[in-house]
GROMACS .gro file of C-alpha atoms in nm:
model
  218
    1MET     CA    1   0.001  -0.001   0.001
    2ASP     CA    2   0.144   0.335  -0.105
    3TRP     CA    3   0.083   0.587   0.173
    4TYR     CA    4   0.253   0.876  -0.007
    5PRO     CA    5  -0.073   1.050  -0.112
    6LEU     CA    6  -0.182   1.071   0.254
    7TYR     CA    7   0.159   1.190   0.371
    8ASN     CA    8   0.185   1.448   0.095
    9SER     CA    9  -0.171   1.575   0.147
   10LEU     CA   10  -0.114   1.618   0.519
   11ARG     CA   11   0.221   1.787   0.459
   12ILE     CA   12   0.075   2.033   0.209
   13ALA     CA   13  -0.231   2.105   0.424
   14LEU     CA   14  -0.023   2.161   0.740
   15ILE     CA   15   0.222   2.397   0.572
   16ALA     CA   16  -0.058   2.583   0.395
   17GLY     CA   17  -0.255   2.593   0.720
   18VAL     CA   18   0.030   2.763   0.904
   19VAL     CA   19   0.080   3.017   0.623
   20VAL     CA   20  -0.289   3.111   0.595
   21PHE     CA   21  -0.329   3.120   0.973
   22PHE     CA   22  -0.085   3.407   1.014
   23THR     CA   23  -0.154   3.585   0.684
   24GLY     CA   24  -0.529   3.551   0.733
   25ILE     CA   25  -0.515   3.695   1.086
   26PHE     CA   26  -0.289   3.981   0.969
   27ALA     CA   27  -0.515   4.069   0.676
   28ALA     CA   28  -0.837   4.032   0.878
   29TYR     CA   29  -0.711   4.251   1.162
   30TYR     CA   30  -0.610   4.542   0.939
   31VAL     CA   31  -0.898   4.519   0.691
   32ALA     CA   32  -1.149   4.517   0.978
   33LYS     CA   33  -1.020   4.861   1.084
   34LEU     CA   34  -1.062   5.022   0.738
   35ASN     CA   35  -1.351   5.232   0.616
   36ARG     CA   36  -1.640   5.072   0.433
   37VAL     CA   37  -1.518   5.149   0.079
   38ALA     CA   38  -1.162   5.022   0.130
   39LYS     CA   39  -1.291   4.721   0.318
   40GLY     CA   40  -1.531   4.634   0.038
   41ILE     CA   41  -1.263   4.656  -0.229
   42LEU     CA   42  -1.013   4.445  -0.034
   43ASP     CA   43  -1.284   4.192   0.053
   44VAL     CA   44  -1.347   4.131  -0.315
   45VAL     CA   45  -0.977   4.087  -0.387
   46LEU     CA   46  -0.899   3.864  -0.089
   47THR     CA   47  -1.204   3.640  -0.115
   48LEU     CA   48  -1.214   3.605  -0.494
   49PRO     CA   49  -1.038   3.265  -0.489
   50MET     CA   50  -1.326   3.129  -0.280
   51VAL     CA   51  -1.577   3.183  -0.561
   52LEU     CA   52  -1.352   3.121  -0.861
   53PRO     CA   53  -1.333   2.764  -0.999
   54PRO     CA   54  -1.018   2.605  -0.856
   55THR     CA   55  -0.882   2.540  -1.203
   56VAL     CA   56  -0.906   2.914  -1.279
   57ALA     CA   57  -0.711   2.988  -0.960
   58GLY     CA   58  -0.456   2.731  -1.074
   59TYR     CA   59  -0.435   2.896  -1.414
   60PHE     CA   60  -0.352   3.231  -1.256
   61LEU     CA   61  -0.087   3.062  -1.044
   62LEU     CA   62   0.068   2.919  -1.359
   63LEU     CA   63   0.076   3.268  -1.507
   64VAL     CA   64   0.296   3.374  -1.213
   65LEU     CA   65   0.489   3.061  -1.122
   66GLY     CA   66   0.535   2.893  -1.460
   67THR     CA   67   0.892   2.837  -1.575
   68LYS     CA   68   0.849   3.093  -1.854
   69ARG     CA   69   0.670   3.346  -1.636
   70PRO     CA   70   0.840   3.634  -1.443
   71VAL     CA   71   0.848   3.486  -1.092
   72GLY     CA   72   0.893   3.124  -1.195
   73ALA     CA   73   1.167   3.206  -1.448
   74TRP     CA   74   1.352   3.421  -1.192
   75PHE     CA   75   1.353   3.145  -0.929
   76LEU     CA   76   1.465   2.891  -1.186
   77GLU     CA   77   1.746   3.108  -1.315
   78ARG     CA   78   1.860   3.246  -0.975
   79PHE     CA   79   1.820   2.941  -0.750
   80GLY     CA   80   1.759   2.654  -0.986
   81VAL     CA   81   1.420   2.598  -0.820
   82LYS     CA   82   1.120   2.499  -1.030
   83LEU     CA   83   0.804   2.632  -0.867
   84VAL     CA   84   0.561   2.412  -1.063
   85MET     CA   85   0.519   2.035  -1.091
   86ASN     CA   86   0.678   1.968  -0.752
   87TRP     CA   87   0.517   1.862  -0.424
   88TYR     CA   88   0.555   2.210  -0.277
   89SER     CA   89   0.368   2.352  -0.577
   90GLY     CA   90   0.062   2.205  -0.405
   91VAL     CA   91   0.130   2.437  -0.108
   92PHE     CA   92   0.090   2.743  -0.333
   93ALA     CA   93  -0.241   2.610  -0.461
   94ALA     CA   94  -0.364   2.520  -0.113
   95VAL     CA   95  -0.271   2.862   0.029
   96VAL     CA   96  -0.461   3.044  -0.244
   97VAL     CA   97  -0.784   2.845  -0.206
   98ALA     CA   98  -0.774   2.817   0.177
   99PHE     CA   99  -0.680   3.177   0.258
  100PRO     CA  100  -1.029   3.325   0.205
  101LEU     CA  101  -1.181   3.090   0.461
  102MET     CA  102  -0.927   3.189   0.727
  103TYR     CA  103  -0.952   3.556   0.639
  104ARG     CA  104  -1.331   3.578   0.647
  105THR     CA  105  -1.366   3.380   0.967
  106ALA     CA  106  -1.095   3.578   1.145
  107ARG     CA  107  -1.238   3.908   1.025
  108GLY     CA  108  -1.580   3.815   1.161
  109ALA     CA  109  -1.422   3.727   1.494
  110PHE     CA  110  -1.231   4.058   1.513
  111GLU     CA  111  -1.541   4.258   1.421
  112SER     CA  112  -1.730   4.097   1.713
  113PHE     CA  113  -1.456   4.207   1.955
  114ASP     CA  114  -1.564   4.455   2.221
  115GLU     CA  115  -1.332   4.750   2.153
  116THR     CA  116  -1.393   4.889   2.503
  117LEU     CA  117  -1.158   4.617   2.625
  118SER     CA  118  -0.885   4.753   2.398
  119TYR     CA  119  -0.951   5.110   2.513
  120ALA     CA  120  -0.937   4.996   2.877
  121GLY     CA  121  -0.602   4.833   2.810
  122GLN     CA  122  -0.469   5.151   2.653
  123THR     CA  123  -0.571   5.359   2.956
  124LEU     CA  124  -0.370   5.115   3.170
  125GLY     CA  125  -0.063   5.178   2.955
  126LEU     CA  126  -0.061   4.839   2.781
  127SER     CA  127   0.113   4.823   2.444
  128GLY     CA  128  -0.073   4.747   2.123
  129THR     CA  129   0.115   4.420   2.086
  130TYR     CA  130   0.018   4.311   2.438
  131ILE     CA  131  -0.346   4.402   2.382
  132PHE     CA  132  -0.355   4.209   2.056
  133TRP     CA  133  -0.200   3.885   2.183
  134ARG     CA  134  -0.325   3.881   2.543
  135ILE     CA  135  -0.672   4.039   2.511
  136ARG     CA  136  -0.797   4.046   2.150
  137MET     CA  137  -0.673   3.700   2.043
  138PRO     CA  138  -0.803   3.512   2.350
  139TYR     CA  139  -1.139   3.685   2.309
  140CYS     CA  140  -1.161   3.580   1.943
  141ARG     CA  141  -0.987   3.243   1.974
  142GLN     CA  142  -1.287   3.020   1.900
  143GLY     CA  143  -1.365   3.192   1.572
  144ILE     CA  144  -0.999   3.203   1.470
  145LEU     CA  145  -0.943   2.837   1.555
  146ALA     CA  146  -1.256   2.740   1.361
  147GLY     CA  147  -1.123   2.931   1.063
  148ALA     CA  148  -0.787   2.758   1.092
  149VAL     CA  149  -0.951   2.414   1.102
  150LEU     CA  150  -1.172   2.491   0.801
  151ALA     CA  151  -0.874   2.628   0.607
  152PHE     CA  152  -0.681   2.310   0.685
  153ALA     CA  153  -0.970   2.096   0.561
  154ARG     CA  154  -0.998   2.300   0.241
  155ALA     CA  155  -0.625   2.267   0.178
  156LEU     CA  156  -0.641   1.893   0.244
  157GLY     CA  157  -0.915   1.840  -0.013
  158GLU     CA  158  -0.783   2.072  -0.280
  159TYR     CA  159  -0.783   1.926  -0.630
  160GLY     CA  160  -0.838   2.171  -0.916
  161ALA     CA  161  -0.560   2.425  -0.857
  162THR     CA  162  -0.325   2.149  -0.736
  163THR     CA  163  -0.371   1.957  -1.061
  164MET     CA  164  -0.286   2.271  -1.261
  165VAL     CA  165   0.040   2.358  -1.079
  166ALA     CA  166   0.158   2.024  -0.936
  167GLY     CA  167   0.003   1.763  -1.164
  168TYR     CA  168  -0.004   1.395  -1.069
  169THR     CA  169   0.319   1.199  -1.030
  170PRO     CA  170   0.311   0.893  -0.801
  171GLY     CA  171   0.554   0.926  -0.515
  172LYS     CA  172   0.632   1.287  -0.601
  173THR     CA  173   0.326   1.518  -0.630
  174ALA     CA  174   0.034   1.277  -0.570
  175THR     CA  175  -0.228   1.384  -0.314
  176ILE     CA  176  -0.540   1.204  -0.199
  177SER     CA  177  -0.761   1.401  -0.434
  178THR     CA  178  -0.545   1.357  -0.744
  179THR     CA  179  -0.493   0.989  -0.657
  180VAL     CA  180  -0.868   0.925  -0.638
  181TYR     CA  181  -0.915   1.075  -0.985
  182HIS     CA  182  -0.622   0.882  -1.131
  183LEU     CA  183  -0.741   0.552  -0.983
  184TRP     CA  184  -1.093   0.607  -1.105
  185ARG     CA  185  -0.970   0.702  -1.452
  186THR     CA  186  -0.761   0.385  -1.475
  187GLY     CA  187  -1.045   0.162  -1.355
  188ASN     CA  188  -0.914   0.084  -1.006
  189GLU     CA  189  -1.239   0.180  -0.835
  190ALA     CA  190  -1.182  -0.034  -0.523
  191LEU     CA  191  -0.864   0.153  -0.429
  192ALA     CA  192  -1.016   0.484  -0.531
  193PHE     CA  193  -1.309   0.413  -0.295
  194TRP     CA  194  -1.064   0.330  -0.013
  195TRP     CA  195  -0.895   0.669  -0.051
  196VAL     CA  196  -1.235   0.837  -0.062
  197MET     CA  197  -1.315   0.680   0.275
  198VAL     CA  198  -0.983   0.800   0.416
  199ASN     CA  199  -1.062   1.152   0.304
  200MET     CA  200  -1.413   1.134   0.444
  201ALA     CA  201  -1.281   1.013   0.782
  202ILE     CA  202  -1.038   1.303   0.803
  203SER     CA  203  -1.312   1.548   0.697
  204ALA     CA  204  -1.548   1.409   0.962
  205VAL     CA  205  -1.285   1.470   1.232
  206VAL     CA  206  -1.238   1.825   1.105
  207LEU     CA  207  -1.613   1.897   1.114
  208LEU     CA  208  -1.642   1.752   1.466
  209THR     CA  209  -1.359   1.981   1.574
  210VAL     CA  210  -1.535   2.285   1.427
  211ASN     CA  211  -1.862   2.190   1.601
  212MET     CA  212  -1.683   2.152   1.934
  213LEU     CA  213  -1.526   2.495   1.893
  214GLU     CA  214  -1.865   2.648   1.814
  215ARG     CA  215  -2.019   2.491   2.127
  216LYS     CA  216  -1.744   2.637   2.340
  217LYS     CA  217  -1.808   2.975   2.187
  218LYS     CA  218  -2.171   2.956   2.294
   0.00000   0.00000   0.00000
């Protein structure tokens, strides 16, 4: 039994999860403080990958990371690193499609924060950094953690954009999603069904985790 698709999917999802956790929180915190017009414009830009077909998001990634495109060509020439058709190419795809979930959830959590707590901290001479990490983040932790779990689940199940930028190579770029499609296409439905059940089991655990976080919030 080749366990590489599971290992690679978890590796990609974990790395992407860490990236979108911090970038999503950063973006959500600062966008939440903007005026309505600026917030509306940035919302469209930052959440667009959530409504675009994943293959379209993958196409845009290829326009940037492809070996004959500006960023991809520069990395290849300067460092000898090919940004597409490698296992880590899946991380780029997962970050793009999972980021909107983390961003929107974190922004909702920050907007529900009682700003009088921040003002009280300021009157006590507390720094902005202290207020953010010791007051704001604990207050919003359930919403932020729920966003992180959902983003991880989205990254784990990503297929369309991953196929565009990483492709399917057994033992190199294969993920659970791309493996299911490949096995189905080649007629190995029994093994494809087994991987489907693995993915469903992981997804069920993720949903249970989100439900537990929502109960704690209530």
